[in-house]
Amino acid sequence: ENRCFFVDESQSHLNKPDEHGVRHGFLPKYMETIGLPTDHPIVVKAREENRVANRDWSDFWMEMSDRRAYGQMAKLPSLGFPQIEGHDLKRHLIRRMWRPLPKY
């Protein structure tokens, strides 16, 4: 689809500054790096050409069905899940896509 995704945690409430005022990010602390960094030439060019869509966390948080809440069942046979509980689905996706650091 010729798409590139990146996460900007610069304003996240989970990305609190350390004692020197530096923000290190939630994702790098717990997850292996994937994708392109925000200073990569492809990302920089996309931003310059206004080909970036900003999505706020609230776009995915307000509807319980979008949140895959505990106890909510989903059917995703194309992903190999004919029936899967919401939190189990999140665990599978986090392991497959975000790759937690080995110590976690």
CSV table of N, CA, C and O in Angstrom, one decimal:
chain,number,residue,atom,x,y,z
A,1,GLU,N,0.8,-1.2,0.0
A,1,GLU,CA,0.0,0.0,0.0
A,1,GLU,C,0.9,1.3,0.0
A,1,GLU,O,0.3,2.3,0.1
A,2,ASN,N,2.2,1.1,0.0
A,2,ASN,CA,3.1,2.2,0.0
A,2,ASN,C,2.8,3.2,1.2
A,2,ASN,O,2.7,4.4,1.0
A,3,ARG,N,2.7,2.5,2.3
A,3,ARG,CA,2.5,3.3,3.6
A,3,ARG,C,3.7,3.1,4.5
A,3,ARG,O,4.3,2.1,4.5
A,4,CYS,N,3.8,4.1,5.4
A,4,CYS,CA,4.9,4.1,6.4
A,4,CYS,C,4.2,4.5,7.7
A,4,CYS,O,3.5,5.5,7.7
A,5,PHE,N,4.4,3.8,8.8
A,5,PHE,CA,3.9,4.2,10.0
A,5,PHE,C,5.0,4.5,11.0
A,5,PHE,O,6.0,3.9,11.0
A,6,PHE,N,4.8,5.5,11.8
A,6,PHE,CA,5.7,5.8,12.9
A,6,PHE,C,4.9,6.4,14.1
A,6,PHE,O,3.8,6.8,13.9
A,7,VAL,N,5.5,6.3,15.3
A,7,VAL,CA,4.8,6.7,16.5
A,7,VAL,C,5.6,7.9,17.0
A,7,VAL,O,6.8,7.9,17.2
A,8,ASP,N,4.9,9.0,17.3
A,8,ASP,CA,5.4,10.2,17.9
A,8,ASP,C,4.9,10.3,19.3
A,8,ASP,O,3.8,10.6,19.5
A,9,GLU,N,5.8,10.0,20.2
A,9,GLU,CA,5.4,10.0,21.7
A,9,GLU,C,5.8,11.3,22.3
A,9,GLU,O,5.7,11.5,23.6
A,10,SER,N,6.2,12.3,21.6
A,10,SER,CA,6.7,13.6,22.2
A,10,SER,C,5.8,14.2,23.1
A,10,SER,O,6.2,14.9,24.1
A,11,GLN,N,4.5,14.1,22.9
A,11,GLN,CA,3.5,14.8,23.8
A,11,GLN,C,2.8,13.8,24.7
A,11,GLN,O,1.8,14.2,25.4
A,12,SER,N,3.1,12.5,24.7
A,12,SER,CA,2.4,11.5,25.5
A,12,SER,C,2.6,11.7,27.0
A,12,SER,O,3.7,12.0,27.4
A,13,HIS,N,1.5,11.5,27.7
A,13,HIS,CA,1.6,11.6,29.2
A,13,HIS,C,2.4,10.4,29.7
A,13,HIS,O,2.8,10.4,30.9
A,14,LEU,N,2.6,9.4,28.9
A,14,LEU,CA,3.5,8.2,29.4
A,14,LEU,C,4.9,8.5,29.1
A,14,LEU,O,5.8,7.7,29.6
A,15,ASN,N,5.3,9.6,28.5
A,15,ASN,CA,6.6,9.9,28.1
A,15,ASN,C,7.1,11.1,29.0
A,15,ASN,O,7.4,12.2,28.5
A,16,LYS,N,7.2,10.9,30.3
A,16,LYS,CA,7.5,11.9,31.2
A,16,LYS,C,9.0,12.2,31.1
A,16,LYS,O,9.9,11.3,30.9
A,17,PRO,N,9.4,13.5,31.2
A,17,PRO,CA,10.8,13.9,31.2
A,17,PRO,C,11.6,13.3,32.4
A,17,PRO,O,11.0,13.2,33.5
A,18,ASP,N,12.9,13.0,32.2
A,18,ASP,CA,13.7,12.6,33.4
A,18,ASP,C,14.1,13.8,34.1
A,18,ASP,O,13.7,14.9,33.9
A,19,GLU,N,15.1,13.6,35.1
A,19,GLU,CA,15.5,14.7,35.9
A,19,GLU,C,16.2,15.8,35.2
A,19,GLU,O,16.4,16.9,35.6
A,20,HIS,N,16.7,15.5,33.9
A,20,HIS,CA,17.3,16.5,33.1
A,20,HIS,C,16.4,17.1,32.0
A,20,HIS,O,16.8,17.8,31.2
A,21,GLY,N,15.1,16.7,32.1
A,21,GLY,CA,14.1,17.3,31.2
A,21,GLY,C,14.1,16.5,29.8
A,21,GLY,O,13.4,17.0,28.9
A,22,VAL,N,14.8,15.4,29.7
A,22,VAL,CA,14.9,14.6,28.5
A,22,VAL,C,13.8,13.6,28.5
A,22,VAL,O,13.5,12.9,29.4
A,23,ARG,N,13.0,13.5,27.3
A,23,ARG,CA,12.0,12.5,27.2
A,23,ARG,C,12.6,11.3,26.4
A,23,ARG,O,13.1,11.5,25.3
A,24,HIS,N,12.5,10.1,26.9
A,24,HIS,CA,13.1,8.9,26.3
A,24,HIS,C,12.1,8.1,25.6
A,24,HIS,O,12.4,7.3,24.8
A,25,GLY,N,10.8,8.2,25.9
A,25,GLY,CA,9.8,7.5,25.2
A,25,GLY,C,9.4,6.2,25.9
A,25,GLY,O,10.2,5.5,26.5
A,26,PHE,N,8.1,5.9,25.9
A,26,PHE,CA,7.6,4.6,26.4
A,26,PHE,C,8.0,3.4,25.6
A,26,PHE,O,8.5,2.4,26.1
A,27,LEU,N,7.8,3.5,24.2
A,27,LEU,CA,8.1,2.4,23.4
A,27,LEU,C,9.5,1.9,23.4
A,27,LEU,O,9.8,0.8,23.5
A,28,PRO,N,10.5,2.8,23.3
A,28,PRO,CA,11.9,2.3,23.3
A,28,PRO,C,12.3,1.7,24.6
A,28,PRO,O,13.2,0.9,24.7
A,29,LYS,N,11.6,2.1,25.7
A,29,LYS,CA,11.9,1.5,27.0
A,29,LYS,C,11.5,0.0,27.1
A,29,LYS,O,12.2,-0.8,27.7
A,30,TYR,N,10.4,-0.3,26.4
A,30,TYR,CA,9.8,-1.7,26.6
A,30,TYR,C,9.8,-2.5,25.3
A,30,TYR,O,9.6,-3.7,25.3
A,31,MET,N,10.0,-1.8,24.1
A,31,MET,CA,9.9,-2.5,22.8
A,31,MET,C,11.1,-2.4,22.0
A,31,MET,O,11.8,-1.4,22.0
A,32,GLU,N,11.4,-3.5,21.2
A,32,GLU,CA,12.4,-3.4,20.2
A,32,GLU,C,12.1,-2.4,19.1
A,32,GLU,O,10.9,-2.2,18.8
A,33,THR,N,13.0,-1.7,18.6
A,33,THR,CA,12.8,-0.7,17.5
A,33,THR,C,12.3,-1.4,16.3
A,33,THR,O,12.9,-2.4,15.8
A,34,ILE,N,11.2,-0.9,15.7
A,34,ILE,CA,10.7,-1.3,14.4
A,34,ILE,C,10.4,-0.1,13.6
A,34,ILE,O,10.1,1.0,14.1
A,35,GLY,N,10.3,-0.3,12.3
A,35,GLY,CA,9.9,0.8,11.4
A,35,GLY,C,11.0,1.9,11.3
A,35,GLY,O,12.2,1.6,11.6
A,36,LEU,N,10.6,3.0,10.8
A,36,LEU,CA,11.6,4.1,10.5
A,36,LEU,C,11.6,5.1,11.6
A,36,LEU,O,10.5,5.4,12.2
A,37,PRO,N,12.8,5.6,11.9
A,37,PRO,CA,12.8,6.7,12.9
A,37,PRO,C,12.2,8.0,12.3
A,37,PRO,O,12.2,8.2,11.1
A,38,THR,N,11.7,8.9,13.1
A,38,THR,CA,11.1,10.1,12.6
A,38,THR,C,12.0,11.0,11.8
A,38,THR,O,11.6,11.9,11.1
A,39,ASP,N,13.4,10.8,12.0
A,39,ASP,CA,14.3,11.7,11.2
A,39,ASP,C,14.8,11.0,10.0
A,39,ASP,O,15.7,11.5,9.3
A,40,HIS,N,14.2,9.8,9.6
A,40,HIS,CA,14.6,9.1,8.4
A,40,HIS,C,14.2,9.9,7.2
A,40,HIS,O,13.1,10.6,7.2
A,41,PRO,N,15.0,9.9,6.1
A,41,PRO,CA,14.7,10.8,5.0
A,41,PRO,C,13.3,10.5,4.4
A,41,PRO,O,12.6,11.4,3.9
A,42,ILE,N,12.8,9.3,4.4
A,42,ILE,CA,11.5,9.0,3.9
A,42,ILE,C,10.4,9.6,4.7
A,42,ILE,O,9.4,10.2,4.2
A,43,VAL,N,10.5,9.6,6.1
A,43,VAL,CA,9.6,10.2,7.0
A,43,VAL,C,9.7,11.7,6.8
A,43,VAL,O,8.6,12.4,6.8
A,44,VAL,N,10.9,12.3,6.8
A,44,VAL,CA,11.0,13.7,6.6
A,44,VAL,C,10.4,14.2,5.4
A,44,VAL,O,9.6,15.2,5.4
A,45,LYS,N,10.6,13.5,4.2
A,45,LYS,CA,10.0,13.9,3.0
A,45,LYS,C,8.5,13.8,3.0
A,45,LYS,O,7.8,14.7,2.5
A,46,ALA,N,7.9,12.8,3.6
A,46,ALA,CA,6.5,12.6,3.8
A,46,ALA,C,5.9,13.8,4.6
A,46,ALA,O,4.9,14.3,4.2
A,47,ARG,N,6.6,14.2,5.6
A,47,ARG,CA,6.1,15.3,6.4
A,47,ARG,C,6.2,16.6,5.6
A,47,ARG,O,5.2,17.4,5.6
A,48,GLU,N,7.3,16.8,4.8
A,48,GLU,CA,7.4,18.0,4.0
A,48,GLU,C,6.3,18.1,2.9
A,48,GLU,O,5.9,19.2,2.6
A,49,GLU,N,5.9,16.9,2.4
A,49,GLU,CA,4.9,16.9,1.4
A,49,GLU,C,3.5,16.8,1.9
A,49,GLU,O,2.5,16.5,1.2
A,50,ASN,N,3.4,16.9,3.3
A,50,ASN,CA,2.1,16.8,3.9
A,50,ASN,C,1.3,15.5,3.7
A,50,ASN,O,0.1,15.5,3.5
A,51,ARG,N,2.1,14.4,3.7
A,51,ARG,CA,1.5,13.1,3.5
A,51,ARG,C,1.5,12.3,4.8
A,51,ARG,O,1.6,11.1,4.8
A,52,VAL,N,1.3,13.0,5.9
A,52,VAL,CA,1.3,12.4,7.2
A,52,VAL,C,-0.1,12.6,7.8
A,52,VAL,O,-0.6,13.8,7.8
A,53,ALA,N,-0.7,11.6,8.3
A,53,ALA,CA,-2.0,11.7,9.0
A,53,ALA,C,-1.7,11.5,10.5
A,53,ALA,O,-1.2,10.4,10.9
A,54,ASN,N,-2.0,12.5,11.2
A,54,ASN,CA,-1.9,12.4,12.7
A,54,ASN,C,-3.1,11.8,13.3
A,54,ASN,O,-4.2,12.2,13.0
A,55,ARG,N,-3.0,10.7,14.1
A,55,ARG,CA,-4.1,10.1,14.7
A,55,ARG,C,-3.9,10.2,16.2
A,55,ARG,O,-2.9,9.7,16.7
A,56,ASP,N,-4.8,10.8,16.9
A,56,ASP,CA,-4.8,10.9,18.3
A,56,ASP,C,-5.2,9.6,19.0
A,56,ASP,O,-6.1,8.9,18.4
A,57,TRP,N,-4.7,9.3,20.2
A,57,TRP,CA,-5.1,8.1,20.8
A,57,TRP,C,-6.6,8.0,21.1
A,57,TRP,O,-7.1,6.9,21.1
A,58,SER,N,-7.2,9.2,21.2
A,58,SER,CA,-8.7,9.1,21.5
A,58,SER,C,-9.5,8.6,20.3
A,58,SER,O,-10.6,8.2,20.4
A,59,ASP,N,-8.9,8.6,19.1
A,59,ASP,CA,-9.5,8.0,17.9
A,59,ASP,C,-9.8,6.6,18.1
A,59,ASP,O,-10.7,6.0,17.4
A,60,PHE,N,-9.0,5.9,18.9
A,60,PHE,CA,-9.1,4.5,19.1
A,60,PHE,C,-9.6,4.1,20.5
A,60,PHE,O,-9.6,2.9,20.8
A,61,TRP,N,-9.9,5.0,21.4
A,61,TRP,CA,-10.2,4.7,22.8
A,61,TRP,C,-11.6,4.9,23.1
A,61,TRP,O,-12.1,4.2,24.1
A,62,MET,N,-12.4,5.7,22.5
A,62,MET,CA,-13.8,6.0,22.9
A,62,MET,C,-14.7,4.8,22.7
A,62,MET,O,-15.6,4.6,23.6
A,63,GLU,N,-14.7,4.1,21.6
A,63,GLU,CA,-15.6,3.0,21.4
A,63,GLU,C,-15.0,1.7,22.0
A,63,GLU,O,-13.9,1.3,21.7
A,64,MET,N,-15.8,1.1,22.9
A,64,MET,CA,-15.4,-0.1,23.5
A,64,MET,C,-15.1,-1.2,22.5
A,64,MET,O,-14.1,-2.0,22.7
A,65,SER,N,-15.8,-1.2,21.4
A,65,SER,CA,-15.6,-2.3,20.4
A,65,SER,C,-14.2,-2.1,19.7
A,65,SER,O,-13.5,-3.0,19.3
A,66,ASP,N,-13.7,-0.8,19.6
A,66,ASP,CA,-12.4,-0.5,19.0
A,66,ASP,C,-11.3,-0.9,20.0
A,66,ASP,O,-10.2,-1.1,19.6
A,67,ARG,N,-11.6,-0.9,21.3
A,67,ARG,CA,-10.6,-1.1,22.3
A,67,ARG,C,-10.3,-2.6,22.6
A,67,ARG,O,-9.4,-2.9,23.3
A,68,ARG,N,-11.1,-3.5,22.0
A,68,ARG,CA,-11.0,-4.9,22.3
A,68,ARG,C,-10.9,-5.2,23.8
A,68,ARG,O,-10.0,-5.7,24.3
A,69,ALA,N,-12.0,-4.7,24.4
A,69,ALA,CA,-12.1,-4.8,25.9
A,69,ALA,C,-12.1,-6.3,26.4
A,69,ALA,O,-12.4,-7.2,25.6
A,70,TYR,N,-11.8,-6.5,27.7
A,70,TYR,CA,-11.7,-7.8,28.3
A,70,TYR,C,-13.1,-8.4,28.1
A,70,TYR,O,-14.1,-7.8,28.4
A,71,GLY,N,-13.1,-9.7,27.7
A,71,GLY,CA,-14.3,-10.4,27.6
A,71,GLY,C,-15.0,-10.3,26.2
A,71,GLY,O,-15.9,-11.1,25.9
A,72,GLN,N,-14.6,-9.3,25.5
A,72,GLN,CA,-15.3,-9.1,24.2
A,72,GLN,C,-14.6,-10.1,23.2
A,72,GLN,O,-13.4,-10.2,23.1
A,73,MET,N,-15.5,-10.8,22.5
A,73,MET,CA,-15.0,-11.8,21.5
A,73,MET,C,-14.9,-11.2,20.1
A,73,MET,O,-15.7,-10.4,19.7
A,74,ALA,N,-13.9,-11.6,19.4
A,74,ALA,CA,-13.8,-11.2,18.0
A,74,ALA,C,-13.6,-12.4,17.1
A,74,ALA,O,-13.0,-13.4,17.5
A,75,LYS,N,-14.0,-12.3,15.8
A,75,LYS,CA,-13.8,-13.3,14.8
A,75,LYS,C,-12.9,-12.7,13.8
A,75,LYS,O,-13.2,-11.8,13.1
A,76,LEU,N,-11.7,-13.3,13.6
A,76,LEU,CA,-10.7,-12.8,12.6
A,76,LEU,C,-10.1,-14.1,11.9
A,76,LEU,O,-8.9,-14.3,12.1
A,77,PRO,N,-10.9,-14.8,11.2
A,77,PRO,CA,-10.4,-16.0,10.6
A,77,PRO,C,-9.2,-15.8,9.6
A,77,PRO,O,-8.4,-16.7,9.5
A,78,SER,N,-9.2,-14.7,9.0
A,78,SER,CA,-8.1,-14.4,8.0
A,78,SER,C,-6.7,-14.3,8.7
A,78,SER,O,-5.7,-14.5,8.1
A,79,LEU,N,-6.8,-14.0,10.1
A,79,LEU,CA,-5.5,-13.9,10.9
A,79,LEU,C,-5.3,-15.2,11.7
A,79,LEU,O,-4.4,-15.3,12.5
A,80,GLY,N,-6.2,-16.2,11.4
A,80,GLY,CA,-6.0,-17.5,12.2
A,80,GLY,C,-6.8,-17.5,13.5
A,80,GLY,O,-6.5,-18.4,14.3
A,81,PHE,N,-7.7,-16.6,13.7
A,81,PHE,CA,-8.4,-16.5,15.0
A,81,PHE,C,-9.9,-16.6,14.7
A,81,PHE,O,-10.6,-15.6,14.5
A,82,PRO,N,-10.4,-17.8,14.6
A,82,PRO,CA,-11.9,-17.9,14.3
A,82,PRO,C,-12.7,-17.4,15.5
A,82,PRO,O,-13.8,-16.9,15.2
A,83,GLN,N,-12.2,-17.4,16.7
A,83,GLN,CA,-12.8,-16.8,17.9
A,83,GLN,C,-11.7,-16.5,18.9
A,83,GLN,O,-11.0,-17.3,19.3
A,84,ILE,N,-11.6,-15.2,19.3
A,84,ILE,CA,-10.5,-14.8,20.2
A,84,ILE,C,-11.0,-13.7,21.1
A,84,ILE,O,-11.7,-12.8,20.7
A,85,GLU,N,-10.7,-13.8,22.4
A,85,GLU,CA,-11.0,-12.8,23.4
A,85,GLU,C,-10.2,-11.6,23.2
A,85,GLU,O,-9.1,-11.6,22.8
A,86,GLY,N,-10.7,-10.4,23.6
A,86,GLY,CA,-10.1,-9.1,23.3
A,86,GLY,C,-8.7,-8.9,23.8
A,86,GLY,O,-7.8,-8.5,23.1
A,87,HIS,N,-8.5,-9.3,25.1
A,87,HIS,CA,-7.1,-9.1,25.6
A,87,HIS,C,-6.2,-10.1,25.0
A,87,HIS,O,-5.0,-9.8,24.9
A,88,ASP,N,-6.6,-11.3,24.7
A,88,ASP,CA,-5.8,-12.3,24.1
A,88,ASP,C,-5.3,-11.8,22.7
A,88,ASP,O,-4.2,-11.9,22.3
A,89,LEU,N,-6.3,-11.2,22.0
A,89,LEU,CA,-5.9,-10.6,20.7
A,89,LEU,C,-4.9,-9.5,20.8
A,89,LEU,O,-3.9,-9.5,20.1
A,90,LYS,N,-5.0,-8.6,21.8
A,90,LYS,CA,-4.0,-7.6,22.0
A,90,LYS,C,-2.7,-8.2,22.3
A,90,LYS,O,-1.6,-7.7,21.8
A,91,ARG,N,-2.6,-9.2,23.2
A,91,ARG,CA,-1.3,-9.9,23.5
A,91,ARG,C,-0.7,-10.4,22.2
A,91,ARG,O,0.5,-10.3,22.0
A,92,HIS,N,-1.5,-11.1,21.4
A,92,HIS,CA,-0.9,-11.7,20.1
A,92,HIS,C,-0.4,-10.6,19.2
A,92,HIS,O,0.7,-10.7,18.7
A,93,LEU,N,-1.1,-9.5,19.1
A,93,LEU,CA,-0.7,-8.4,18.2
A,93,LEU,C,0.5,-7.7,18.7
A,93,LEU,O,1.4,-7.3,18.0
A,94,ILE,N,0.6,-7.5,20.0
A,94,ILE,CA,1.8,-6.8,20.6
A,94,ILE,C,3.0,-7.7,20.4
A,94,ILE,O,4.0,-7.2,20.0
A,95,ARG,N,2.9,-9.0,20.6
A,95,ARG,CA,4.0,-9.9,20.3
A,95,ARG,C,4.4,-9.9,18.9
A,95,ARG,O,5.6,-10.0,18.6
A,96,ARG,N,3.5,-9.9,18.0
A,96,ARG,CA,3.7,-10.0,16.5
A,96,ARG,C,4.2,-8.7,15.9
A,96,ARG,O,5.1,-8.7,15.0
A,97,MET,N,3.7,-7.6,16.4
A,97,MET,CA,4.0,-6.3,15.8
A,97,MET,C,5.0,-5.5,16.6
A,97,MET,O,5.9,-4.8,16.0
A,98,TRP,N,4.9,-5.4,17.9
A,98,TRP,CA,5.7,-4.5,18.7
A,98,TRP,C,7.0,-5.1,19.2
A,98,TRP,O,7.9,-4.4,19.6
A,99,ARG,N,7.1,-6.4,19.3
A,99,ARG,CA,8.2,-7.1,19.8
A,99,ARG,C,8.8,-6.6,21.1
A,99,ARG,O,9.7,-5.8,21.2
A,100,PRO,N,8.2,-7.0,22.3
A,100,PRO,CA,8.7,-6.6,23.6
A,100,PRO,C,10.2,-6.9,23.7
A,100,PRO,O,10.6,-7.9,23.2
A,101,LEU,N,10.9,-6.1,24.4
A,101,LEU,CA,12.3,-6.4,24.7
A,101,LEU,C,12.4,-7.7,25.4
A,101,LEU,O,11.5,-8.1,26.2
A,102,PRO,N,13.5,-8.5,25.2
A,102,PRO,CA,13.6,-9.8,25.8
A,102,PRO,C,13.4,-9.8,27.4
A,102,PRO,O,12.9,-10.8,27.9
A,103,LYS,N,13.9,-8.7,28.0
A,103,LYS,CA,13.7,-8.7,29.5
A,103,LYS,C,12.3,-8.6,30.0
A,103,LYS,O,12.0,-8.8,31.1
A,104,TYR,N,11.3,-8.3,29.0
A,104,TYR,CA,9.9,-8.2,29.4
A,104,TYR,C,9.2,-9.4,28.8
A,104,TYR,O,8.1,-9.6,28.9
